[in-house]
């Protein structure tokens, strides 16, 4: 006998949650992010940060999830926290710039992107994205993972 649609969805969510609990919180957060379940991704990243509060990568990932939920001030706070740990982290600088731009602080965002260009190294994807943002054109498509 098949479950009604709502019951089936709840069963599928419960099954997914059960499978996800077998993985570290960061893996769960990344998967939720890719599925565009940003609220769940934030929950998992927060859990991971309870174990490793100075992990710039996790802070960047959570910043990105907050950004996708249009919580720009919180995204900025996490980007700043990541930069406090790793001042040359290009992805953290980029996350900060995106948050600043979304908060209407375009000049501050451009300054951050100029700083990012000094540290970009060989990451062509990030370089192209930053150059597009600085020129005012549309950025290249975002990667599917944070």
Short mmCIF file of N, CA and C in Angstrom, two decimals:
data_model
loop_
_atom_site.label_atom_id
_atom_site.label_comp_id
_atom_site.label_asym_id
_atom_site.label_seq_id
_atom_site.Cartn_x
_atom_site.Cartn_y
_atom_site.Cartn_z
N UNK A 1 0.85 -1.18 0.00
CA UNK A 1 0.00 0.00 0.00
C UNK A 1 0.90 1.25 0.00
N UNK A 2 0.63 2.19 -0.87
CA UNK A 2 1.50 3.36 -0.97
C UNK A 2 1.06 4.44 0.01
N UNK A 3 2.05 5.21 0.48
CA UNK A 3 1.80 6.29 1.41
C UNK A 3 1.23 7.49 0.66
N UNK A 4 0.39 8.29 1.33
CA UNK A 4 -0.03 9.55 0.70
C UNK A 4 1.21 10.40 0.43
N UNK A 5 1.08 11.35 -0.48
CA UNK A 5 2.22 12.16 -0.91
C UNK A 5 2.96 12.80 0.26
N UNK A 6 2.24 13.42 1.19
CA UNK A 6 2.88 14.08 2.33
C UNK A 6 3.61 13.06 3.20
N UNK A 7 2.98 11.93 3.46
CA UNK A 7 3.61 10.89 4.26
C UNK A 7 4.85 10.32 3.58
N UNK A 8 4.78 10.19 2.27
CA UNK A 8 5.93 9.67 1.51
C UNK A 8 7.09 10.65 1.59
N UNK A 9 6.79 11.96 1.48
CA UNK A 9 7.86 12.97 1.58
C UNK A 9 8.52 12.92 2.94
N UNK A 10 7.71 12.81 3.99
CA UNK A 10 8.27 12.75 5.34
C UNK A 10 9.13 11.50 5.51
N UNK A 11 8.67 10.39 4.95
CA UNK A 11 9.44 9.15 5.04
C UNK A 11 10.76 9.30 4.30
N UNK A 12 10.72 9.93 3.11
CA UNK A 12 11.95 10.14 2.34
C UNK A 12 12.90 11.06 3.08
N UNK A 13 12.37 12.13 3.69
CA UNK A 13 13.21 13.06 4.45
C UNK A 13 13.85 12.35 5.64
N UNK A 14 13.07 11.52 6.34
CA UNK A 14 13.59 10.77 7.48
C UNK A 14 14.67 9.80 7.04
N UNK A 15 14.46 9.16 5.91
CA UNK A 15 15.46 8.22 5.38
C UNK A 15 16.74 8.97 5.01
N UNK A 16 16.58 10.14 4.36
CA UNK A 16 17.75 10.94 3.99
C UNK A 16 18.49 11.39 5.24
N UNK A 17 17.75 11.85 6.25
CA UNK A 17 18.37 12.29 7.49
C UNK A 17 19.15 11.15 8.13
N UNK A 18 18.57 9.95 8.11
CA UNK A 18 19.26 8.79 8.68
C UNK A 18 20.54 8.48 7.96
N UNK A 19 20.52 8.56 6.64
CA UNK A 19 21.75 8.31 5.86
C UNK A 19 22.78 9.40 6.13
N UNK A 20 22.32 10.65 6.24
CA UNK A 20 23.24 11.77 6.42
C UNK A 20 23.93 11.71 7.78
N UNK A 21 23.28 11.20 8.79
CA UNK A 21 23.87 11.17 10.13
C UNK A 21 25.10 10.27 10.18
N UNK A 22 25.26 9.41 9.20
CA UNK A 22 26.42 8.53 9.16
C UNK A 22 27.67 9.26 8.65
N UNK A 23 27.52 10.48 8.17
CA UNK A 23 28.63 11.25 7.60
C UNK A 23 28.97 12.43 8.50
N UNK A 24 30.21 12.92 8.40
CA UNK A 24 30.58 14.11 9.18
C UNK A 24 29.71 15.30 8.78
N UNK A 25 29.53 16.24 9.71
CA UNK A 25 28.65 17.38 9.43
C UNK A 25 29.03 18.19 8.19
N UNK A 26 30.33 18.32 7.90
CA UNK A 26 30.72 19.10 6.72
C UNK A 26 30.23 18.43 5.44
N UNK A 27 30.34 17.12 5.36
CA UNK A 27 29.87 16.39 4.18
C UNK A 27 28.36 16.58 4.05
N UNK A 28 27.67 16.48 5.16
CA UNK A 28 26.21 16.67 5.15
C UNK A 28 25.88 18.10 4.72
N UNK A 29 26.62 19.08 5.24
CA UNK A 29 26.38 20.47 4.86
C UNK A 29 26.61 20.71 3.38
N UNK A 30 27.68 20.13 2.84
CA UNK A 30 27.96 20.29 1.41
C UNK A 30 26.87 19.67 0.56
N UNK A 31 26.40 18.51 0.99
CA UNK A 31 25.34 17.85 0.22
C UNK A 31 24.05 18.68 0.27
N UNK A 32 23.70 19.15 1.45
CA UNK A 32 22.50 20.00 1.58
C UNK A 32 22.64 21.26 0.74
N UNK A 33 23.85 21.84 0.72
CA UNK A 33 24.08 23.03 -0.09
C UNK A 33 23.83 22.73 -1.56
N UNK A 34 24.38 21.63 -2.04
CA UNK A 34 24.20 21.28 -3.45
C UNK A 34 22.74 21.01 -3.78
N UNK A 35 21.98 20.55 -2.79
CA UNK A 35 20.54 20.31 -2.97
C UNK A 35 19.73 21.58 -2.74
N UNK A 36 20.44 22.70 -2.50
CA UNK A 36 19.83 24.01 -2.26
C UNK A 36 18.99 24.06 -0.99
N UNK A 37 19.31 23.19 -0.04
CA UNK A 37 18.68 23.22 1.28
C UNK A 37 19.63 23.99 2.18
N UNK A 38 19.64 25.31 2.01
CA UNK A 38 20.64 26.14 2.66
C UNK A 38 20.47 26.18 4.18
N UNK A 39 19.26 26.13 4.64
CA UNK A 39 19.01 26.13 6.08
C UNK A 39 19.63 24.89 6.73
N UNK A 40 19.44 23.74 6.12
CA UNK A 40 20.03 22.50 6.65
C UNK A 40 21.55 22.55 6.54
N UNK A 41 22.06 23.12 5.44
CA UNK A 41 23.51 23.24 5.28
C UNK A 41 24.10 24.07 6.41
N UNK A 42 23.44 25.18 6.74
CA UNK A 42 23.91 26.04 7.83
C UNK A 42 23.93 25.26 9.14
N UNK A 43 22.89 24.48 9.38
CA UNK A 43 22.82 23.68 10.60
C UNK A 43 24.02 22.72 10.70
N UNK A 44 24.33 22.06 9.59
CA UNK A 44 25.45 21.10 9.59
C UNK A 44 26.80 21.82 9.72
N UNK A 45 26.96 22.95 9.03
CA UNK A 45 28.21 23.69 9.15
C UNK A 45 28.40 24.21 10.58
N UNK A 46 27.31 24.66 11.19
CA UNK A 46 27.38 25.13 12.57
C UNK A 46 27.80 24.00 13.50
N UNK A 47 27.25 22.82 13.27
CA UNK A 47 27.63 21.65 14.06
C UNK A 47 29.12 21.35 13.87
N UNK A 48 29.59 21.43 12.65
CA UNK A 48 31.02 21.18 12.39
C UNK A 48 31.89 22.23 13.07
N UNK A 49 31.43 23.46 13.10
CA UNK A 49 32.21 24.53 13.73
C UNK A 49 32.26 24.37 15.25
N UNK A 50 31.29 23.67 15.82
CA UNK A 50 31.34 23.40 17.26
C UNK A 50 32.54 22.51 17.59
N UNK A 51 32.95 21.69 16.64
CA UNK A 51 34.10 20.81 16.82
C UNK A 51 35.41 21.48 16.39
N UNK A 52 35.33 22.42 15.46
CA UNK A 52 36.52 23.06 14.89
C UNK A 52 36.18 24.52 14.58
N UNK A 53 36.11 25.35 15.61
CA UNK A 53 35.59 26.72 15.46
C UNK A 53 36.45 27.64 14.61
N UNK A 54 37.72 27.30 14.41
CA UNK A 54 38.61 28.15 13.62
C UNK A 54 38.89 27.58 12.23
N UNK A 55 37.95 26.86 11.67
CA UNK A 55 38.13 26.27 10.36
C UNK A 55 37.61 27.25 9.30
N UNK A 56 38.53 27.89 8.59
CA UNK A 56 38.16 28.92 7.62
C UNK A 56 37.31 28.35 6.48
N UNK A 57 37.57 27.13 6.08
CA UNK A 57 36.79 26.53 4.99
C UNK A 57 35.33 26.36 5.38
N UNK A 58 35.10 25.87 6.58
CA UNK A 58 33.72 25.69 7.04
C UNK A 58 33.03 27.05 7.22
N UNK A 59 33.77 28.02 7.75
CA UNK A 59 33.21 29.37 7.89
C UNK A 59 32.84 29.95 6.52
N UNK A 60 33.69 29.71 5.51
CA UNK A 60 33.39 30.17 4.15
C UNK A 60 32.15 29.48 3.59
N UNK A 61 32.06 28.18 3.83
CA UNK A 61 30.90 27.44 3.33
C UNK A 61 29.62 27.96 3.98
N UNK A 62 29.67 28.18 5.29
CA UNK A 62 28.47 28.68 5.96
C UNK A 62 28.16 30.10 5.49
N UNK A 63 29.17 30.91 5.26
CA UNK A 63 28.97 32.26 4.73
C UNK A 63 28.23 32.20 3.39
N UNK A 64 28.64 31.27 2.56
CA UNK A 64 28.01 31.10 1.25
C UNK A 64 26.54 30.69 1.40
N UNK A 65 26.26 29.80 2.33
CA UNK A 65 24.88 29.38 2.56
C UNK A 65 24.03 30.55 3.07
N UNK A 66 24.59 31.33 3.99
CA UNK A 66 23.87 32.52 4.48
C UNK A 66 23.62 33.48 3.32
N UNK A 67 24.62 33.64 2.46
CA UNK A 67 24.47 34.53 1.31
C UNK A 67 23.31 34.07 0.42
N UNK A 68 23.25 32.77 0.17
CA UNK A 68 22.18 32.23 -0.68
C UNK A 68 20.80 32.45 -0.07
N UNK A 69 20.75 32.56 1.26
CA UNK A 69 19.49 32.83 1.94
C UNK A 69 19.24 34.33 2.08
N UNK A 70 20.11 35.13 1.46
CA UNK A 70 20.04 36.59 1.48
C UNK A 70 20.20 37.17 2.88
N UNK A 71 20.95 36.46 3.73
CA UNK A 71 21.30 36.94 5.06
C UNK A 71 22.71 37.53 4.98
N UNK A 72 22.79 38.69 4.33
CA UNK A 72 24.08 39.25 3.95
C UNK A 72 24.94 39.68 5.13
N UNK A 73 24.34 40.23 6.17
CA UNK A 73 25.13 40.64 7.34
C UNK A 73 25.75 39.43 8.02
N UNK A 74 25.01 38.35 8.09
CA UNK A 74 25.53 37.13 8.72
C UNK A 74 26.59 36.50 7.82
N UNK A 75 26.37 36.56 6.51
CA UNK A 75 27.38 36.05 5.57
C UNK A 75 28.68 36.84 5.72
N UNK A 76 28.55 38.15 5.88
CA UNK A 76 29.72 39.01 6.07
C UNK A 76 30.44 38.66 7.37
N UNK A 77 29.69 38.41 8.41
CA UNK A 77 30.28 38.05 9.71
C UNK A 77 31.11 36.77 9.59
N UNK A 78 30.57 35.74 8.91
CA UNK A 78 31.32 34.50 8.75
C UNK A 78 32.54 34.68 7.85
N UNK A 79 32.41 35.50 6.81
CA UNK A 79 33.56 35.77 5.94
C UNK A 79 34.66 36.46 6.73
N UNK A 80 34.28 37.42 7.57
CA UNK A 80 35.27 38.10 8.42
C UNK A 80 35.92 37.13 9.40
N UNK A 81 35.13 36.22 9.96
CA UNK A 81 35.68 35.23 10.89
C UNK A 81 36.68 34.32 10.17
N UNK A 82 36.37 33.94 8.93
CA UNK A 82 37.30 33.11 8.15
C UNK A 82 38.58 33.88 7.87
N UNK A 83 38.46 35.17 7.58
CA UNK A 83 39.64 35.99 7.29
C UNK A 83 40.47 36.24 8.55
N UNK A 84 39.85 36.22 9.71
CA UNK A 84 40.60 36.35 10.95
C UNK A 84 41.52 35.15 11.15
N UNK A 85 41.08 34.00 10.64
CA UNK A 85 41.87 32.76 10.75
C UNK A 85 42.89 32.68 9.62
N UNK A 86 42.45 32.99 8.40
CA UNK A 86 43.30 32.91 7.21
C UNK A 86 43.16 34.20 6.40
N UNK A 87 43.94 35.21 6.69
CA UNK A 87 43.79 36.52 6.04
C UNK A 87 43.94 36.51 4.52
N UNK A 88 44.63 35.52 3.97
CA UNK A 88 44.85 35.47 2.52
C UNK A 88 43.89 34.51 1.81
N UNK A 89 42.86 34.06 2.49
CA UNK A 89 41.91 33.10 1.90
C UNK A 89 41.06 33.81 0.85
N UNK A 90 41.33 33.52 -0.40
CA UNK A 90 40.68 34.21 -1.52
C UNK A 90 39.17 33.98 -1.52
N UNK A 91 38.75 32.78 -1.22
CA UNK A 91 37.30 32.52 -1.21
C UNK A 91 36.61 33.31 -0.09
N UNK A 92 37.28 33.46 1.04
CA UNK A 92 36.72 34.26 2.13
C UNK A 92 36.65 35.74 1.72
N UNK A 93 37.69 36.21 1.05
CA UNK A 93 37.68 37.60 0.57
C UNK A 93 36.54 37.80 -0.42
N UNK A 94 36.37 36.85 -1.32
CA UNK A 94 35.29 36.92 -2.31
C UNK A 94 33.92 36.90 -1.64
N UNK A 95 33.75 36.02 -0.65
CA UNK A 95 32.47 35.95 0.08
C UNK A 95 32.18 37.29 0.77
N UNK A 96 33.23 37.86 1.35
CA UNK A 96 33.08 39.16 2.02
C UNK A 96 32.66 40.22 1.00
N UNK A 97 33.33 40.24 -0.13
CA UNK A 97 33.01 41.23 -1.16
C UNK A 97 31.57 41.08 -1.66
N UNK A 98 31.14 39.85 -1.88
CA UNK A 98 29.76 39.63 -2.33
C UNK A 98 28.75 40.13 -1.30
N UNK A 99 29.03 39.86 -0.03
CA UNK A 99 28.14 40.32 1.04
C UNK A 99 28.11 41.85 1.09
N UNK A 100 29.30 42.46 1.00
CA UNK A 100 29.38 43.92 1.02
C UNK A 100 28.60 44.53 -0.14
N UNK A 101 28.77 43.96 -1.33
CA UNK A 101 28.05 44.47 -2.50
C UNK A 101 26.54 44.35 -2.30
N UNK A 102 26.10 43.24 -1.76
CA UNK A 102 24.67 43.03 -1.54
C UNK A 102 24.12 43.95 -0.46
N UNK A 103 24.99 44.43 0.41
CA UNK A 103 24.58 45.39 1.44
C UNK A 103 24.68 46.84 0.95
N UNK A 104 24.97 47.00 -0.35
CA UNK A 104 25.04 48.33 -0.94
C UNK A 104 26.39 49.02 -0.78
N UNK A 105 27.40 48.28 -0.40
CA UNK A 105 28.73 48.84 -0.17
C UNK A 105 29.66 48.46 -1.32
N UNK A 106 29.33 48.94 -2.51
CA UNK A 106 30.04 48.55 -3.74
C UNK A 106 31.53 48.91 -3.69
N UNK A 107 31.88 50.09 -3.21
CA UNK A 107 33.31 50.48 -3.17
C UNK A 107 34.09 49.55 -2.25
N UNK A 108 33.52 49.22 -1.10
CA UNK A 108 34.19 48.29 -0.19
C UNK A 108 34.34 46.91 -0.83
N UNK A 109 33.31 46.50 -1.57
CA UNK A 109 33.37 45.21 -2.26
C UNK A 109 34.48 45.22 -3.31
N UNK A 110 34.56 46.29 -4.09
CA UNK A 110 35.60 46.38 -5.12
C UNK A 110 36.99 46.35 -4.49
N UNK A 111 37.15 47.00 -3.35
CA UNK A 111 38.44 46.99 -2.66
C UNK A 111 38.79 45.56 -2.23
N UNK A 112 37.81 44.81 -1.75
CA UNK A 112 38.06 43.42 -1.36
C UNK A 112 38.45 42.58 -2.57
N UNK A 113 37.76 42.78 -3.69
CA UNK A 113 38.10 42.01 -4.89
C UNK A 113 39.50 42.35 -5.39
N UNK A 114 39.91 43.61 -5.27
CA UNK A 114 41.28 43.97 -5.65
C UNK A 114 42.28 43.25 -4.74
N UNK A 115 41.96 43.17 -3.47
CA UNK A 115 42.81 42.43 -2.53
C UNK A 115 42.86 40.96 -2.91
N UNK A 116 41.71 40.41 -3.28
CA UNK A 116 41.65 38.99 -3.66
C UNK A 116 42.55 38.70 -4.85
N UNK A 117 42.60 39.62 -5.80
CA UNK A 117 43.44 39.40 -6.99
C UNK A 117 44.91 39.24 -6.62
N UNK A 118 45.32 39.87 -5.53
CA UNK A 118 46.72 39.75 -5.09
C UNK A 118 47.04 38.35 -4.56
N UNK A 119 46.00 37.62 -4.15
CA UNK A 119 46.20 36.32 -3.52
C UNK A 119 45.63 35.15 -4.32
N UNK A 120 45.13 35.40 -5.51
CA UNK A 120 44.38 34.37 -6.23
C UNK A 120 45.25 33.20 -6.69
N UNK A 121 46.52 33.41 -6.91
CA UNK A 121 47.38 32.31 -7.34
C UNK A 121 46.93 31.74 -8.67
N UNK A 122 46.90 30.43 -8.77
CA UNK A 122 46.57 29.77 -10.02
C UNK A 122 45.12 29.35 -10.17
N UNK A 123 44.24 29.83 -9.29
CA UNK A 123 42.83 29.44 -9.34
C UNK A 123 42.12 30.27 -10.40
N UNK A 124 42.13 29.78 -11.63
CA UNK A 124 41.59 30.51 -12.77
C UNK A 124 40.10 30.81 -12.61
N UNK A 125 39.35 29.86 -12.06
CA UNK A 125 37.91 30.05 -11.87
C UNK A 125 37.64 31.27 -10.98
N UNK A 126 38.35 31.35 -9.87
CA UNK A 126 38.17 32.47 -8.95
C UNK A 126 38.65 33.76 -9.61
N UNK A 127 39.78 33.71 -10.30
CA UNK A 127 40.30 34.90 -10.98
C UNK A 127 39.29 35.46 -11.97
N UNK A 128 38.74 34.60 -12.82
CA UNK A 128 37.77 35.04 -13.83
C UNK A 128 36.51 35.62 -13.18
N UNK A 129 36.09 34.99 -12.11
CA UNK A 129 34.91 35.46 -11.39
C UNK A 129 35.15 36.86 -10.82
N UNK A 130 36.30 37.07 -10.22
CA UNK A 130 36.61 38.37 -9.62
C UNK A 130 36.75 39.45 -10.69
N UNK A 131 37.43 39.14 -11.77
CA UNK A 131 37.58 40.11 -12.86
C UNK A 131 36.21 40.50 -13.41
N UNK A 132 35.32 39.53 -13.58
CA UNK A 132 33.97 39.83 -14.07
C UNK A 132 33.22 40.73 -13.10
N UNK A 133 33.36 40.47 -11.82
CA UNK A 133 32.67 41.30 -10.82
C UNK A 133 33.22 42.72 -10.81
N UNK A 134 34.53 42.84 -10.93
CA UNK A 134 35.15 44.17 -10.93
C UNK A 134 34.74 44.98 -12.16
N UNK A 135 34.56 44.30 -13.28
CA UNK A 135 34.21 45.01 -14.51
C UNK A 135 32.73 45.33 -14.58
N UNK A 136 31.97 44.83 -13.62
CA UNK A 136 30.53 45.11 -13.60
C UNK A 136 29.73 44.18 -14.46
N UNK A 137 30.40 43.26 -15.12
CA UNK A 137 29.68 42.28 -15.95
C UNK A 137 29.15 41.14 -15.12
N UNK A 138 28.38 40.28 -15.76
CA UNK A 138 27.86 39.14 -15.01
C UNK A 138 28.98 38.16 -14.69
N UNK A 139 29.00 37.66 -13.46
CA UNK A 139 30.03 36.68 -13.12
C UNK A 139 29.76 35.37 -13.83
N UNK A 140 30.79 34.57 -14.03
CA UNK A 140 30.58 33.25 -14.61
C UNK A 140 29.69 32.42 -13.69
N UNK A 141 29.10 31.35 -14.19
CA UNK A 141 28.23 30.54 -13.34
C UNK A 141 28.98 30.08 -12.08
N UNK A 142 28.24 30.08 -10.97
CA UNK A 142 28.83 29.65 -9.70
C UNK A 142 29.02 28.15 -9.69
N UNK A 143 30.02 27.69 -8.99
CA UNK A 143 30.16 26.23 -8.82
C UNK A 143 29.00 25.71 -8.00
N UNK A 144 28.70 24.43 -8.16
CA UNK A 144 27.54 23.86 -7.46
C UNK A 144 27.84 23.58 -6.00
N UNK A 145 29.09 23.58 -5.63
CA UNK A 145 29.44 23.32 -4.23
C UNK A 145 29.96 24.62 -3.61
N UNK A 146 29.86 24.74 -2.28
CA UNK A 146 30.29 25.97 -1.63
C UNK A 146 31.78 26.22 -1.71
#
